[in-house]
């Protein structure tokens, strides 16, 4: 039985890529991924067949990984962050689902040993740079309307507002999409204060990392690109200034804020 | 300036604990954490002063870490999973916030160099064992009502239902709390089908790991303990049976389900 490893490499700094993923890669003859991620992994890929495909070719990458593994080659499909969060693992299972439904002609896919190795997702890396904004209940919402209609996304942002979840926006903007993040901001402003802390993290754990704390009132899609992850605090998230550095955290519960106010 | 590292060790398997955390630990003279996590890290703690405190003593652990670091000792505060997600990082910042507000007498805390190293959280580990249930928008909700009143938690579960988020329940039950998970189930059943896949992951990445896929109708708090993480799919999450193994994934968008149904 041949193996297909689905590996999340984390934000890009190899010091955050654990032994589990390295051991799996070492066992592979073939590695498939978006060009940039393959490049970041170069030190670990000596002697392996690399299959680089451009961003956007998700289904092609997943299909290629399944097909190469089905030929008996031990194969790794790579994504940045956590491969299980807005990433390639779901695409692989979409294809397996189609095969089970008789819509593909690749029964060998169903014989593969599949193992998934999680990684640090962008929201976790961004949170770690500024404190603990994800310290209590949170949600993640993709603003990409390629596969999800905007009215569904809008309903979800409203639900996040109603539930007072800390919200991380993945895919906040793209070259073709620039208005969704500002629309999301307007929705959240119905539920939480203008002063709510917002974190913009770009190219985290890479040489040109930038991280910035702003407020919901000042959030503007013009400051955000497709490499940015956006975390919006909930109504209790607090911004601290300590020695010229901005920190954000979300207390563990609503009881805490009272505790702070009463001084007990 | 002395350093305090806040380190998430991941689910417990040291093969998932990356170099970044190991390097930080290597630089420390003092390590603070809950007994069990300190034990799991034993191979990395030779010659270090260990400060083990029981579960439940969160504020004491955070205070001890800040105090030892403020004495000029390079210190690590450890938690399992991601220290930024329902864990100790928020507790440290709660104390820093109190110091800024003049409610503590430890100005030296504000001089520390603080660095946070994220880790794989329980929901990610559970997801990786069964496919890609977190493949699209999701939220995390703690069912602990120690610091958050139940009506707030209930409102949040309703919001998760309204928004059709995949939901991970942290702290689903405890010795003192056994009814909240079943109450949460009844709320979610107002919004999504009885057949919605549910994942129960216990002691993940440890020797006695168990992982089980059931349905929302069959979810029962009697099958869950405080070491279990519970993931409830959204209305589009799909359960697949491949070679006697259960998998769960959440398609990337609502468009996908249509794609599968129409066969295009």
Coordinates of C-alpha atoms in Angstrom, one line a residue:
Chain A
X1 CA 0.0 0.0 0.0
X2 CA 1.6 3.3 -0.9
X3 CA 1.4 6.4 1.2
X4 CA 0.2 10.0 0.6
X5 CA 1.2 12.4 3.3
X6 CA -0.7 15.7 3.6
X7 CA 1.7 18.1 5.4
X8 CA 1.2 21.5 6.8
X9 CA 4.5 23.2 6.9
X10 CA 3.4 26.1 9.2
X11 CA 4.0 29.7 8.4
X12 CA 7.3 29.2 6.6
X13 CA 10.0 29.4 9.2
X14 CA 11.5 25.8 9.2
X15 CA 12.2 26.2 12.9
X16 CA 8.4 25.8 13.3
X17 CA 8.2 22.7 11.1
X18 CA 8.4 19.7 13.5
X19 CA 10.2 16.3 13.2
X20 CA 7.0 14.5 12.3
X21 CA 6.7 16.4 9.0
X22 CA 10.4 16.1 8.3
X23 CA 10.4 12.3 8.8
X24 CA 7.4 12.0 6.5
X25 CA 9.1 14.1 3.8
X26 CA 12.3 12.1 4.2
X27 CA 10.3 8.9 3.3
X28 CA 8.9 10.5 0.1
X29 CA 10.1 10.3 -3.4
X30 CA 7.7 13.0 -4.7
X31 CA 6.7 16.3 -3.3
X32 CA 3.8 18.4 -4.7
X33 CA 3.0 22.0 -3.8
X34 CA 2.7 25.6 -4.7
X35 CA 6.1 26.9 -6.0
X36 CA 6.7 29.2 -3.0
X37 CA 6.2 26.5 -0.4
X38 CA 8.4 24.1 -2.3
X39 CA 11.1 26.7 -2.3
X40 CA 10.9 27.3 1.4
X41 CA 11.3 23.6 2.0
X42 CA 14.3 23.3 -0.4
X43 CA 16.8 22.3 2.4
X44 CA 14.6 19.2 3.0
X45 CA 14.0 18.1 -0.6
X46 CA 17.4 16.8 -1.8
X47 CA 17.0 14.1 -4.4
X48 CA 13.2 14.3 -4.5
X49 CA 11.1 14.8 -7.5
X50 CA 9.4 18.2 -7.1
X51 CA 6.1 19.0 -8.8
X52 CA 5.4 22.7 -8.5
X53 CA 2.1 24.1 -9.5
X54 CA 0.9 27.7 -9.5
X55 CA -1.4 29.1 -6.9
X56 CA -5.1 28.6 -7.8
X57 CA -4.5 25.1 -9.2
X58 CA -5.7 23.4 -6.1
X59 CA -7.7 20.6 -7.6
X60 CA -4.9 19.8 -10.1
X61 CA -2.4 19.6 -7.3
X62 CA -4.6 17.3 -5.2
X63 CA -5.3 15.1 -8.3
X64 CA -1.6 15.0 -9.1
X65 CA -0.7 13.9 -5.6
X66 CA -3.3 11.2 -5.5
X67 CA -2.2 9.9 -9.0
X68 CA 1.5 9.8 -8.2
X69 CA 0.9 8.1 -4.8
X70 CA -1.4 5.6 -6.6
X71 CA 1.5 4.7 -8.9
X72 CA 3.2 3.4 -5.8
X73 CA 5.4 6.4 -5.1
X74 CA 5.5 7.7 -1.5
X75 CA 4.2 11.2 -2.0
X76 CA 3.9 14.4 0.0
X77 CA 1.4 17.1 -0.7
X78 CA 2.5 20.3 1.0
X79 CA 0.7 23.5 2.0
X80 CA 1.7 26.4 4.2
X81 CA 0.0 26.8 7.6
X82 CA -2.2 23.8 8.6
X83 CA -3.1 21.7 5.6
X84 CA -6.4 21.0 7.3
X85 CA -7.4 24.7 7.6
X86 CA -8.5 26.3 4.3
X87 CA -6.0 24.2 2.5
X88 CA -5.3 21.2 0.5
X89 CA -6.6 18.3 2.7
X90 CA -10.2 19.2 2.0
X91 CA -9.5 19.2 -1.7
X92 CA -8.0 15.7 -1.5
X93 CA -11.1 14.5 0.3
X94 CA -13.4 16.2 -2.2
X95 CA -11.7 14.1 -4.9
X96 CA -12.0 10.9 -2.8
X97 CA -15.6 11.7 -2.3
X98 CA -16.1 12.0 -6.1
X99 CA -14.4 8.7 -6.6
X100 CA -16.7 7.0 -4.1
X101 CA -19.6 8.6 -5.9
X102 CA -18.4 7.2 -9.2
X103 CA -17.5 10.6 -10.7
X104 CA -13.8 9.8 -11.1
X105 CA -12.1 6.7 -12.6
X106 CA -9.4 6.2 -10.1
X107 CA -10.2 3.3 -7.8
X108 CA -6.6 3.1 -6.8
X109 CA -7.0 6.3 -4.8
X110 CA -9.1 4.4 -2.3
X111 CA -6.2 2.0 -1.6
X112 CA -3.8 4.7 -0.4
X113 CA -2.6 5.0 3.1
X114 CA -3.3 8.7 3.9
X115 CA -1.7 10.5 6.8
X116 CA -2.2 14.1 7.7
X117 CA 0.3 16.2 9.6
X118 CA -1.1 19.5 11.0
X119 CA 0.9 22.7 11.1
X120 CA 0.7 26.1 12.7
X121 CA -2.0 28.2 10.9
X122 CA -1.6 31.9 10.1
X123 CA -4.0 32.9 12.8
X124 CA -1.9 31.2 15.4
X125 CA 1.3 32.8 14.2
X126 CA -0.3 36.2 14.1
X127 CA -1.8 35.7 17.6
X128 CA 1.6 34.7 19.0
X129 CA 3.2 37.9 17.7
X130 CA 0.9 40.2 19.7
X131 CA -0.1 38.3 22.8
X132 CA -3.2 36.1 23.1
X133 CA -6.1 37.4 21.0
X134 CA -7.3 33.8 20.6
X135 CA -7.4 33.3 24.3
X136 CA -11.1 32.7 24.3
X137 CA -13.9 31.6 21.8
X138 CA -13.0 32.5 18.2
X139 CA -14.0 31.7 14.7
X140 CA -12.4 31.7 11.3
X141 CA -14.1 33.0 8.2
X142 CA -12.8 33.0 4.6
X143 CA -13.8 36.1 2.6
X144 CA -13.2 34.4 -0.7
X145 CA -16.4 34.2 -2.6
X146 CA -15.0 31.9 -5.3
X147 CA -16.9 28.9 -3.9
X148 CA -19.2 30.5 -1.3
X149 CA -21.8 33.1 -2.2
X150 CA -21.4 36.4 -0.6
X151 CA -24.8 36.3 1.1
X152 CA -23.6 33.1 3.0
X153 CA -20.4 34.8 4.0
X154 CA -22.4 37.9 5.1
X155 CA -24.7 35.7 7.3
X156 CA -21.7 34.1 8.8
X157 CA -20.1 37.5 9.7
X158 CA -23.4 38.5 11.3
X159 CA -23.4 35.3 13.3
X160 CA -19.8 35.9 14.5
X161 CA -20.9 39.4 15.6
X162 CA -24.0 38.1 17.4
X163 CA -21.9 35.4 19.2
X164 CA -19.2 38.0 20.0
X165 CA -16.5 35.6 18.6
X166 CA -13.0 36.8 18.0
X167 CA -12.8 36.6 14.2
X168 CA -9.9 35.7 11.9
X169 CA -10.5 36.6 8.3
X170 CA -8.6 34.3 5.9
X171 CA -8.3 35.4 2.2
X172 CA -9.3 38.9 3.2
X173 CA -8.7 40.4 -0.2
X174 CA -7.3 39.4 -3.6
X175 CA -6.5 41.1 -6.9
X176 CA -10.0 40.6 -8.0
X177 CA -11.7 41.2 -4.6
X178 CA -11.2 44.4 -2.5
X179 CA -14.6 45.4 -1.0
X180 CA -15.4 42.3 1.1
X181 CA -13.1 43.2 4.0
X182 CA -14.6 46.7 4.4
X183 CA -18.1 45.2 4.2
X184 CA -17.2 42.7 6.9
X185 CA -15.9 45.6 9.0
X186 CA -19.2 47.4 8.7
X187 CA -21.1 44.3 9.8
X188 CA -18.9 43.7 12.9
X189 CA -19.3 47.4 13.8
X190 CA -23.0 46.8 14.4
X191 CA -22.0 44.4 17.3
X192 CA -18.7 45.7 18.8
X193 CA -17.0 49.0 19.6
X194 CA -15.0 51.1 17.1
X195 CA -12.0 50.7 19.5
X196 CA -12.0 46.9 19.1
X197 CA -8.4 45.8 18.5
X198 CA -7.5 44.5 15.1
X199 CA -4.3 42.7 14.1
X200 CA -2.9 42.7 10.6
X201 CA -0.2 40.1 10.1
X202 CA 1.7 39.8 6.8
X203 CA 4.3 37.2 5.7
X204 CA 4.5 36.0 9.2
X205 CA 7.7 34.2 10.3
X206 CA 9.4 35.2 7.1
X207 CA 12.1 37.7 6.5
X208 CA 9.8 40.6 5.6
X209 CA 7.2 39.9 8.3
X210 CA 5.0 42.8 9.4
X211 CA 2.5 42.9 12.2
X212 CA 0.4 45.8 13.2
X213 CA -2.3 46.5 15.7
X214 CA -5.1 48.9 14.8
X215 CA -8.8 49.3 15.6
X216 CA -11.9 48.2 13.9
X217 CA -12.7 51.8 13.0
X218 CA -9.4 52.2 11.3
X219 CA -9.4 48.8 9.5
X220 CA -9.1 49.5 5.8
X221 CA -8.8 46.9 3.0
X222 CA -6.2 49.3 1.4
X223 CA -3.8 48.2 4.1
X224 CA -4.3 44.5 3.5
X225 CA -3.2 42.1 0.7
X226 CA -3.6 38.5 0.0
X227 CA -0.6 37.6 2.2
X228 CA -2.3 39.2 5.2
X229 CA -4.3 37.6 7.9
X230 CA -6.7 39.8 9.9
X231 CA -7.8 39.1 13.5
X232 CA -10.6 41.2 15.0
X233 CA -11.0 41.0 18.8
X234 CA -14.3 40.5 20.5
X235 CA -16.0 43.1 22.7
X236 CA -13.8 42.2 25.7
X237 CA -10.4 41.9 23.9
X238 CA -7.9 44.4 25.3
X239 CA -5.0 46.3 23.8
X240 CA -2.0 46.9 26.1
X241 CA 1.0 49.2 25.5
X242 CA 4.1 48.0 27.2
X243 CA 7.4 49.6 26.4
X244 CA 6.4 50.9 23.0
X245 CA 5.0 47.5 22.0
X246 CA 1.3 46.8 21.3
X247 CA -0.2 43.6 22.7
X248 CA -3.7 42.2 22.4
X249 CA -5.4 39.6 24.5
X250 CA -8.8 38.2 25.0
X251 CA -9.6 37.4 28.6
X252 CA -10.7 33.9 29.4
X253 CA -14.2 34.8 30.3
X254 CA -16.7 37.6 30.9
X255 CA -16.1 37.2 34.6
X256 CA -12.6 38.5 34.2
X257 CA -13.4 41.9 33.0
X258 CA -15.6 42.4 36.0
X259 CA -12.7 41.1 38.2
X260 CA -10.4 43.8 36.7
X261 CA -13.0 46.5 37.1
X262 CA -13.8 45.7 40.7
X263 CA -10.1 45.2 41.5
X264 CA -10.8 42.0 43.4
Chain B
X1 CA 16.4 42.3 30.1
X2 CA 15.3 38.8 31.1
X3 CA 13.1 36.6 29.0
X4 CA 9.8 34.8 29.5
X5 CA 8.9 32.2 26.8
X6 CA 5.3 31.1 26.6
X7 CA 5.5 27.8 24.8
X8 CA 2.7 25.6 23.4
X9 CA 4.1 22.0 23.2
X10 CA 1.3 20.7 21.0
X11 CA -0.7 17.6 21.8
X12 CA 2.1 15.7 23.6
X13 CA 4.0 13.8 20.9
X14 CA 7.5 15.4 20.9
X15 CA 7.8 14.7 17.2
X16 CA 5.2 17.5 16.8
X17 CA 7.2 20.0 19.0
X18 CA 9.3 22.0 16.7
X19 CA 12.9 23.3 17.0
X20 CA 11.7 26.8 17.8
X21 CA 10.3 25.6 21.1
X22 CA 13.2 23.3 21.8
X23 CA 15.7 26.2 21.3
X24 CA 13.8 28.4 23.7
X25 CA 13.6 25.7 26.3
X26 CA 17.4 25.1 25.9
X27 CA 18.0 28.7 26.8
X28 CA 15.9 28.5 30.0
X29 CA 16.9 27.8 33.6
X30 CA 13.4 27.5 34.9
X31 CA 10.3 25.7 33.5
X32 CA 6.8 26.1 34.8
X33 CA 3.8 24.0 33.9
X34 CA 1.1 21.5 34.9
X35 CA 2.7 18.3 36.1
X36 CA 1.6 16.2 33.1
X37 CA 3.1 18.5 30.5
X38 CA 6.4 18.8 32.4
X39 CA 6.6 15.0 32.5
X40 CA 6.0 14.8 28.7
X41 CA 8.9 17.2 28.2
X42 CA 11.3 15.4 30.5
X43 CA 13.8 14.5 27.8
X44 CA 14.3 18.2 27.1
X45 CA 14.6 19.4 30.7
X46 CA 17.9 18.1 31.9
X47 CA 19.5 20.4 34.5
X48 CA 16.6 22.8 34.6
X49 CA 14.6 23.9 37.7
X50 CA 11.1 22.5 37.3
X51 CA 8.1 24.2 38.9
X52 CA 5.1 21.9 38.6
X53 CA 1.7 23.1 39.7
X54 CA -1.6 21.2 39.6
X55 CA -4.3 21.7 37.0
X56 CA -6.6 24.6 38.0
X57 CA -3.8 26.7 39.4
X58 CA -3.6 28.8 36.2
X59 CA -3.2 32.2 37.8
X60 CA -0.6 30.9 40.3
X61 CA 1.4 29.4 37.4
X62 CA 1.3 32.6 35.4
X63 CA 2.3 34.7 38.4
X64 CA 5.1 32.3 39.3
X65 CA 6.5 32.5 35.7
X66 CA 6.4 36.3 35.7
X67 CA 8.0 36.5 39.1
X68 CA 10.8 34.0 38.3
X69 CA 11.6 35.7 35.0
X70 CA 11.5 39.1 36.8
X71 CA 14.3 37.8 39.0
X72 CA 16.5 37.6 35.9
X73 CA 16.1 33.9 35.2
X74 CA 15.3 32.9 31.6
X75 CA 12.0 31.2 32.1
X76 CA 9.5 29.0 30.1
X77 CA 5.8 28.7 30.9
X78 CA 4.5 25.6 29.1
X79 CA 1.1 24.4 28.1
X80 CA -0.1 21.6 25.9
X81 CA -1.7 22.5 22.6
X82 CA -1.3 26.1 21.6
X83 CA -0.5 28.3 24.6
X84 CA -2.5 31.1 22.9
X85 CA -5.7 29.1 22.6
X86 CA -7.7 28.6 25.8
X87 CA -4.4 28.4 27.6
X88 CA -1.8 30.2 29.7
X89 CA -0.8 33.1 27.4
X90 CA -4.1 34.9 28.1
X91 CA -3.6 34.5 31.9
X92 CA -0.1 36.1 31.7
X93 CA -1.6 39.1 29.8
X94 CA -4.4 39.3 32.3
X95 CA -1.8 39.8 35.0
X96 CA 0.2 42.3 33.0
X97 CA -3.1 44.2 32.4
X98 CA -3.6 44.2 36.2
X99 CA -0.1 45.5 36.8
X100 CA -0.7 48.3 34.2
X101 CA -3.9 49.1 36.1
X102 CA -2.1 49.4 39.4
X103 CA -3.7 46.3 40.9
X104 CA -0.4 44.4 41.2
X105 CA 2.9 45.5 42.7
X106 CA 5.3 44.0 40.2
X107 CA 6.6 46.7 37.9
X108 CA 9.5 44.4 36.9
X109 CA 6.9 42.3 35.0
X110 CA 6.7 45.1 32.5
X111 CA 10.4 45.0 31.7
X112 CA 10.4 41.4 30.6
X113 CA 11.1 40.3 27.0
X114 CA 8.1 38.1 26.3
X115 CA 8.0 35.7 23.3
X116 CA 5.2 33.3 22.5
X117 CA 5.7 30.1 20.5
X118 CA 2.5 28.6 19.2
X119 CA 1.7 24.9 19.0
X120 CA -0.7 22.5 17.4
X121 CA -4.1 22.8 19.2
X122 CA -6.3 19.8 20.1
X123 CA -8.8 20.6 17.3
X124 CA -6.1 20.5 14.7
X125 CA -4.8 17.2 15.9
X126 CA -8.3 15.7 16.0
X127 CA -9.0 17.0 12.6
X128 CA -5.8 15.6 11.2
X129 CA -6.8 12.1 12.4
X130 CA -10.0 12.0 10.5
X131 CA -9.5 14.1 7.3
X132 CA -10.3 17.8 7.0
X133 CA -13.4 18.7 9.1
X134 CA -11.9 22.2 9.6
X135 CA -11.5 22.6 5.8
X136 CA -13.9 25.6 5.8
X137 CA -15.2 28.2 8.3
X138 CA -15.2 27.0 11.9
X139 CA -15.3 28.2 15.5
X140 CA -14.1 27.1 18.9
X141 CA -16.3 27.3 22.0
X142 CA -15.3 26.5 25.6
X143 CA -18.1 24.9 27.5
X144 CA -16.5 25.8 30.8
X145 CA -18.8 28.1 32.8
X146 CA -16.3 28.8 35.5
X147 CA -15.6 32.3 34.1
X148 CA -18.3 32.7 31.5
X149 CA -22.0 32.5 32.4
X150 CA -24.0 29.7 30.7
X151 CA -26.4 32.1 29.0
X152 CA -23.4 33.7 27.2
X153 CA -22.2 30.3 26.1
X154 CA -25.7 29.3 25.0
X155 CA -26.0 32.5 22.9
X156 CA -22.6 31.7 21.3
X157 CA -23.7 28.1 20.4
X158 CA -26.8 29.6 18.9
X159 CA -24.7 32.0 16.8
X160 CA -22.5 29.1 15.7
X161 CA -25.6 27.3 14.6
X162 CA -27.0 30.3 12.8
X163 CA -23.7 30.9 11.0
X164 CA -23.4 27.1 10.2
X165 CA -19.8 27.1 11.5
X166 CA -18.0 23.8 12.1
X167 CA -17.8 23.9 16.0
X168 CA -15.0 22.6 18.2
X169 CA -16.0 22.3 21.9
X170 CA -13.1 22.7 24.3
X171 CA -13.6 21.7 27.9
X172 CA -16.7 19.8 27.0
X173 CA -17.3 18.2 30.4
X174 CA -15.5 18.1 33.8
X175 CA -16.1 16.2 37.0
X176 CA -18.4 19.0 38.1
X177 CA -20.0 19.6 34.7
X178 CA -21.8 17.0 32.7
X179 CA -25.0 18.5 31.2
X180 CA -23.5 21.4 29.0
X181 CA -22.4 19.2 26.1
X182 CA -25.9 17.6 25.7
X183 CA -27.5 21.1 26.0
X184 CA -25.1 22.3 23.3
X185 CA -26.1 19.3 21.1
X186 CA -29.8 20.2 21.4
X187 CA -29.1 23.8 20.4
X188 CA -27.1 22.7 17.3
X189 CA -29.8 20.2 16.3
X190 CA -32.1 23.2 15.7
X191 CA -29.8 24.3 12.9
X192 CA -28.2 21.1 11.4
X193 CA -29.2 17.5 10.6
X194 CA -29.1 14.7 13.0
X195 CA -26.7 12.9 10.7
X196 CA -24.1 15.7 11.0
X197 CA -20.7 14.1 11.6
X198 CA -19.2 14.5 15.1
X199 CA -15.6 13.7 16.0
X200 CA -14.5 12.7 19.5
X201 CA -10.7 12.8 20.0
X202 CA -9.2 11.8 23.3
X203 CA -5.6 11.9 24.4
X204 CA -4.5 12.6 20.9
X205 CA -1.0 11.9 19.8
X206 CA -0.4 9.9 23.1
X207 CA -0.1 6.2 23.6
X208 CA -3.8 5.7 24.6
X209 CA -5.2 8.0 21.8
X210 CA -8.7 7.3 20.8
X211 CA -10.6 8.9 17.9
X212 CA -14.2 8.1 17.0
X213 CA -16.6 9.5 14.4
X214 CA -20.3 9.6 15.4
X215 CA -23.3 11.7 14.5
X216 CA -24.9 14.7 16.2
X217 CA -27.9 12.5 17.1
X218 CA -25.7 10.0 18.9
X219 CA -23.4 12.5 20.6
X220 CA -23.7 11.9 24.4
X221 CA -21.7 13.5 27.2
X222 CA -21.4 10.1 28.8
X223 CA -18.9 9.2 26.0
X224 CA -16.8 12.3 26.7
X225 CA -14.4 13.3 29.4
X226 CA -12.2 16.3 30.2
X227 CA -9.4 14.9 28.0
X228 CA -11.7 14.8 24.9
X229 CA -12.1 17.4 22.2
X230 CA -15.4 17.4 20.3
X231 CA -15.7 18.6 16.7
X232 CA -19.2 19.0 15.2
X233 CA -19.4 19.3 11.4
X234 CA -21.4 22.0 9.6
X235 CA -24.4 21.2 7.4
X236 CA -22.2 20.4 4.5
X237 CA -19.6 18.3 6.3
X238 CA -19.4 14.8 4.8
X239 CA -18.5 11.5 6.3
X240 CA -16.7 8.9 4.1
X241 CA -16.1 5.3 4.7
X242 CA -12.9 4.1 2.9
X243 CA -11.6 0.6 3.7
X244 CA -13.2 0.4 7.2
X245 CA -11.9 3.8 8.2
X246 CA -14.1 6.8 8.8
X247 CA -13.1 10.1 7.4
X248 CA -14.8 13.5 7.7
X249 CA -14.2 16.6 5.6
X250 CA -15.9 20.0 5.2
X251 CA -15.9 21.1 1.5
X252 CA -14.3 24.5 0.7
X253 CA -17.6 26.1 -0.1
X254 CA -21.3 25.7 -0.7
X255 CA -20.7 25.6 -4.4
X256 CA -18.9 22.3 -4.0
X257 CA -21.8 20.3 -2.8
X258 CA -23.8 21.4 -5.9
X259 CA -20.8 20.4 -8.0
X260 CA -20.8 16.9 -6.5
X261 CA -24.6 16.6 -7.0
X262 CA -24.7 17.8 -10.6
X263 CA -21.6 15.7 -11.4
X264 CA -19.9 18.6 -13.2

